[in-house]
Coordinates of C-alpha atoms and ligand atoms in Angstrom, one line a residue:
M1 CA 0.0 0.0 0.0
T2 CA 1.2 3.5 -0.8
R3 CA 0.8 5.9 2.0
R4 CA 1.0 9.7 1.3
K5 CA 3.8 11.2 3.3
L6 CA 2.9 13.6 6.1
V7 CA 5.2 16.4 7.2
A8 CA 3.9 18.0 10.3
G9 CA 5.5 20.9 12.2
N10 CA 5.1 21.3 15.9
W11 CA 5.8 24.9 17.0
K12 CA 5.5 23.8 20.7
M13 CA 5.4 27.0 22.9
N14 CA 6.8 29.2 20.2
G15 CA 5.3 31.8 18.0
T16 CA 3.2 34.9 18.1
A17 CA 1.3 36.9 15.4
A18 CA 4.7 38.2 14.3
D19 CA 5.6 34.7 13.1
L20 CA 2.5 34.1 10.9
G21 CA 4.5 35.1 7.8
E22 CA 6.5 31.9 8.2
A23 CA 3.2 29.9 8.3
T24 CA 2.1 31.6 5.1
Q25 CA 5.3 30.8 3.3
I26 CA 5.2 27.2 4.5
S27 CA 1.6 26.9 3.3
M28 CA 2.6 28.1 -0.1
A29 CA 5.3 25.5 -0.4
A30 CA 2.8 22.9 0.7
E31 CA 0.5 23.8 -2.2
T32 CA 3.1 22.6 -4.7
A33 CA 4.3 19.6 -2.7
D34 CA 3.0 16.8 -4.9
G35 CA 1.8 13.7 -3.1
V36 CA 2.7 15.1 0.4
D37 CA 0.4 16.3 3.1
V38 CA 1.8 19.2 5.3
A39 CA 0.4 20.5 8.6
L40 CA 1.5 23.0 11.1
C41 CA 0.6 22.5 14.8
V42 CA 0.8 26.0 16.3
P43 CA 0.0 27.3 19.8
A44 CA -3.7 27.4 20.5
T45 CA -3.5 31.2 20.6
L46 CA -2.5 31.3 16.9
I47 CA -4.9 28.7 15.4
V48 CA -7.5 31.2 14.3
R49 CA -5.1 33.7 12.9
A50 CA -2.9 31.0 11.2
C51 CA -6.1 29.5 9.6
T52 CA -7.0 33.0 8.3
A53 CA -3.5 33.5 7.0
T54 CA -3.3 30.2 5.2
P55 CA -6.7 29.3 3.7
G56 CA -7.0 25.6 2.8
F57 CA -3.8 24.7 4.7
A58 CA -3.9 22.2 7.6
I59 CA -3.4 24.0 10.9
G60 CA -3.4 21.9 14.1
G61 CA -3.4 22.0 17.8
Q62 CA -0.8 20.4 20.2
D63 CA -3.1 18.8 22.8
V64 CA -6.8 18.2 23.4
H65 CA -8.8 17.4 26.5
A66 CA -10.7 14.1 26.5
A67 CA -13.9 15.7 27.8
A68 CA -16.3 17.6 25.6
N69 CA -16.5 20.6 28.0
G70 CA -16.6 21.4 31.7
A71 CA -14.5 22.5 34.6
H72 CA -11.0 22.0 33.1
T73 CA -9.2 25.3 33.6
G74 CA -6.6 25.9 30.9
D75 CA -7.6 23.0 28.7
I76 CA -9.1 22.9 25.2
S77 CA -11.7 20.6 23.7
A78 CA -11.9 19.0 20.3
A79 CA -14.9 21.1 19.5
M80 CA -13.0 24.3 20.4
L81 CA -10.1 23.2 18.1
E82 CA -12.5 22.6 15.3
D83 CA -14.2 25.9 16.0
A84 CA -10.9 27.7 15.7
G85 CA -10.3 26.0 12.3
A86 CA -7.9 23.2 13.3
S87 CA -8.0 20.0 11.3
V88 CA -5.5 17.9 13.2
V89 CA -4.1 17.6 16.8
I90 CA -1.0 16.1 18.4
V91 CA -1.6 14.0 21.5
G92 CA 0.8 12.3 23.9
H93 CA 3.9 14.2 23.1
S94 CA 6.7 13.2 25.4
E95 CA 6.9 16.8 26.7
R96 CA 3.3 16.4 27.9
R97 CA 3.8 12.9 29.2
E98 CA 6.8 14.0 31.2
A99 CA 5.8 17.6 32.3
H100 CA 2.1 17.0 32.7
G101 CA 2.2 13.3 33.9
E102 CA 0.0 12.1 31.0
T103 CA -0.4 8.3 31.0
S104 CA -0.9 6.3 27.8
E105 CA -4.5 5.7 29.0
A106 CA -5.1 9.5 29.2
V107 CA -3.5 9.9 25.7
A108 CA -5.9 7.2 24.3
A109 CA -8.8 9.1 25.7
K110 CA -7.6 12.3 24.1
A111 CA -7.1 10.6 20.8
E112 CA -10.6 9.2 21.0
A113 CA -12.1 12.6 21.7
A114 CA -10.2 13.9 18.6
L115 CA -11.5 11.1 16.4
N116 CA -15.0 11.6 17.7
S117 CA -14.8 15.1 16.2
T118 CA -13.5 15.9 12.7
L119 CA -9.9 16.2 13.8
D120 CA -7.1 13.9 12.5
V121 CA -4.8 12.8 15.3
I122 CA -1.1 12.3 15.6
V123 CA -0.3 10.0 18.6
C124 CA 3.2 10.3 19.9
C125 CA 5.5 7.7 21.5
G126 CA 9.2 7.4 22.2
E127 CA 11.7 6.0 24.7
S128 CA 14.1 7.7 27.1
L129 CA 17.9 7.3 26.7
D130 CA 17.9 5.1 29.8
V131 CA 15.4 2.7 28.3
R132 CA 17.3 2.6 25.0
E133 CA 20.6 1.9 26.7
A134 CA 19.0 -0.8 28.8
G135 CA 18.0 -2.5 25.5
H136 CA 14.2 -2.1 26.1
A137 CA 13.4 0.5 23.5
V138 CA 11.2 -1.6 21.2
T139 CA 9.2 -3.2 24.0
N140 CA 8.8 0.1 25.8
V141 CA 7.5 1.9 22.7
T142 CA 5.3 -0.8 21.3
D143 CA 3.7 -1.2 24.8
Q144 CA 3.3 2.6 24.9
I145 CA 1.6 2.8 21.5
A146 CA -0.7 -0.2 22.2
A147 CA -1.9 1.5 25.4
S148 CA -2.3 4.9 23.6
L149 CA -4.5 3.8 20.8
P150 CA -8.0 5.1 20.8
A151 CA -10.9 2.6 21.0
N152 CA -12.3 4.2 17.8
A153 CA -9.1 4.1 15.8
D154 CA -9.8 5.2 12.3
A155 CA -6.6 4.4 10.3
Q156 CA -7.2 7.0 7.7
R157 CA -7.2 9.8 10.3
L158 CA -4.6 8.4 12.7
S159 CA -0.9 8.8 12.5
V160 CA 1.7 7.6 15.0
A161 CA 4.9 9.7 15.6
Y162 CA 7.9 7.8 16.9
E163 CA 10.0 10.4 18.7
P164 CA 12.9 9.1 20.8
I165 CA 13.2 11.5 23.7
W166 CA 16.9 11.6 23.5
A167 CA 16.7 12.8 19.8
I168 CA 14.2 15.7 20.5
G169 CA 15.9 19.1 20.2
T170 CA 19.3 17.6 20.7
G171 CA 20.6 17.5 17.2
K172 CA 21.1 13.7 17.7
V173 CA 19.1 11.7 15.2
A174 CA 18.3 8.1 15.7
G175 CA 20.3 5.9 13.2
P176 CA 18.5 4.4 10.1
E177 CA 18.6 0.9 11.7
E178 CA 17.1 2.2 15.0
I179 CA 14.4 4.0 13.1
G180 CA 13.7 1.1 10.7
E181 CA 13.5 -1.4 13.5
M182 CA 11.2 0.7 15.6
H183 CA 8.8 1.7 12.8
A184 CA 8.5 -2.0 11.7
A185 CA 7.8 -3.0 15.3
I186 CA 5.2 -0.3 15.6
R187 CA 3.5 -1.4 12.3
S188 CA 3.4 -5.0 13.7
K189 CA 1.9 -3.8 16.9
L190 CA -0.7 -1.8 15.0
A191 CA -1.6 -4.9 13.0
E192 CA -2.0 -6.9 16.2
K193 CA -4.4 -4.2 17.6
L194 CA -6.2 -3.0 14.5
G195 CA -5.8 -5.7 11.9
E196 CA -3.4 -5.8 8.9
D197 CA -5.3 -3.5 6.5
A198 CA -5.8 -0.7 9.1
A199 CA -2.2 -1.0 10.2
N200 CA -1.1 -0.5 6.7
A201 CA -3.1 2.7 6.3
V202 CA -1.7 4.3 9.5
R203 CA 1.2 6.8 8.8
I204 CA 4.2 6.4 11.1
L205 CA 6.2 9.6 11.4
Y206 CA 9.7 10.0 12.7
G207 CA 10.5 12.9 15.0
G208 CA 13.7 14.1 16.6
S209 CA 16.1 16.6 15.2
V210 CA 14.8 16.2 11.6
N211 CA 16.3 18.9 9.3
G212 CA 16.8 19.7 5.6
D213 CA 20.1 17.8 5.6
N214 CA 18.9 14.5 7.1
A215 CA 15.2 14.3 6.0
A216 CA 15.8 12.6 2.6
E217 CA 17.7 9.7 4.3
I218 CA 15.1 9.3 7.0
F219 CA 12.2 9.3 4.5
A220 CA 13.9 6.6 2.5
I221 CA 13.7 4.1 5.5
D222 CA 11.0 1.5 5.3
H223 CA 7.8 2.3 7.2
V224 CA 8.7 6.0 7.6
D225 CA 5.7 7.9 6.3
G226 CA 6.8 11.4 7.2
A227 CA 8.1 13.5 10.0
L228 CA 7.0 15.4 13.0
V229 CA 9.4 18.4 13.2
G230 CA 10.0 20.8 16.1
G231 CA 12.8 23.4 15.8
A232 CA 13.1 23.2 12.0
S233 CA 9.4 23.9 11.5
L234 CA 9.6 27.4 13.0
T235 CA 10.9 29.0 9.8
A236 CA 10.0 28.4 6.2
A237 CA 13.7 28.5 5.4
K238 CA 14.3 25.4 7.5
F239 CA 11.0 23.6 7.0
V240 CA 10.4 23.9 3.3
P241 CA 13.5 21.8 2.4
I242 CA 12.1 19.0 4.6
I243 CA 8.8 19.2 2.7
H244 CA 10.7 19.1 -0.6
A245 CA 12.7 16.0 0.6
A246 CA 9.3 14.3 1.3
T247 CA 8.3 14.9 -2.4
G248 CA 11.5 13.3 -3.5
R249 CA 12.7 16.7 -4.9
S250 CA 16.4 17.2 -4.3
V251 CA 17.2 19.8 -1.7
Ligands
LIG1 P1 12.9 18.7 17.2 O1 12.6 18.6 15.7 O2 13.1 20.1 17.6 O3 13.9 17.7 17.7 O4 11.5 18.3 18.0 C1 10.9 17.1 17.6 C2 9.6 17.1 18.3 O5 9.5 17.0 19.5 C3 8.4 17.3 17.4 O6 7.2 17.0 18.1

């Protein structure tokens, strides 16, 4: 099965209105990126303005609450993200798992809420350096993803992002063998949980220090269906070469 590549940017807690020009330039590059889907997950405060600045382009959120509404100060619901114009949301990023104590069960509930709306969802997973060095990375990550899958998994609207924690923002990229082994193991786990056909439709993204220089090599690895990009998604100058690498265009 051919899966369209997805290149998603995660601006994390970066960006104000002054940065919307970058989003506009990125959306223009996305328009001519044949066969590749591109999305930008911006801070919640920027979703409406980013959607207005980039008509037709996929703008996303970075987290969603599992509940539809209620007494959850500071949180945001799937309906609110939709209302703001978002079409996708990231859940279970390691920064949220670590800093906000999110369990895989909580992540699954968030993903379920997203899929019960019109939002596509990117479910993140990834091991710490300690776990990798102890030789438990594959078991750790496949257990994590199995427990983070929503009950209503719709393969067409679900992506998984494998982001080794030690590779995030460090400039240290996982090696091709490490990425290939993990993505294949994630695909097998998805097949076990969702069935073979659904598992083959889910896009598995790699994240962790992806940039214009290493993207083409990463995209050439089996079972790598795109990337979730942090630092290099903040500017068009750094993000557009990654989009081009996904199209197979030389950078
Ligand atoms: P970097 O691309 O900055 O390493 O961040 C990866 C990431 O965490 C994307 O969600």
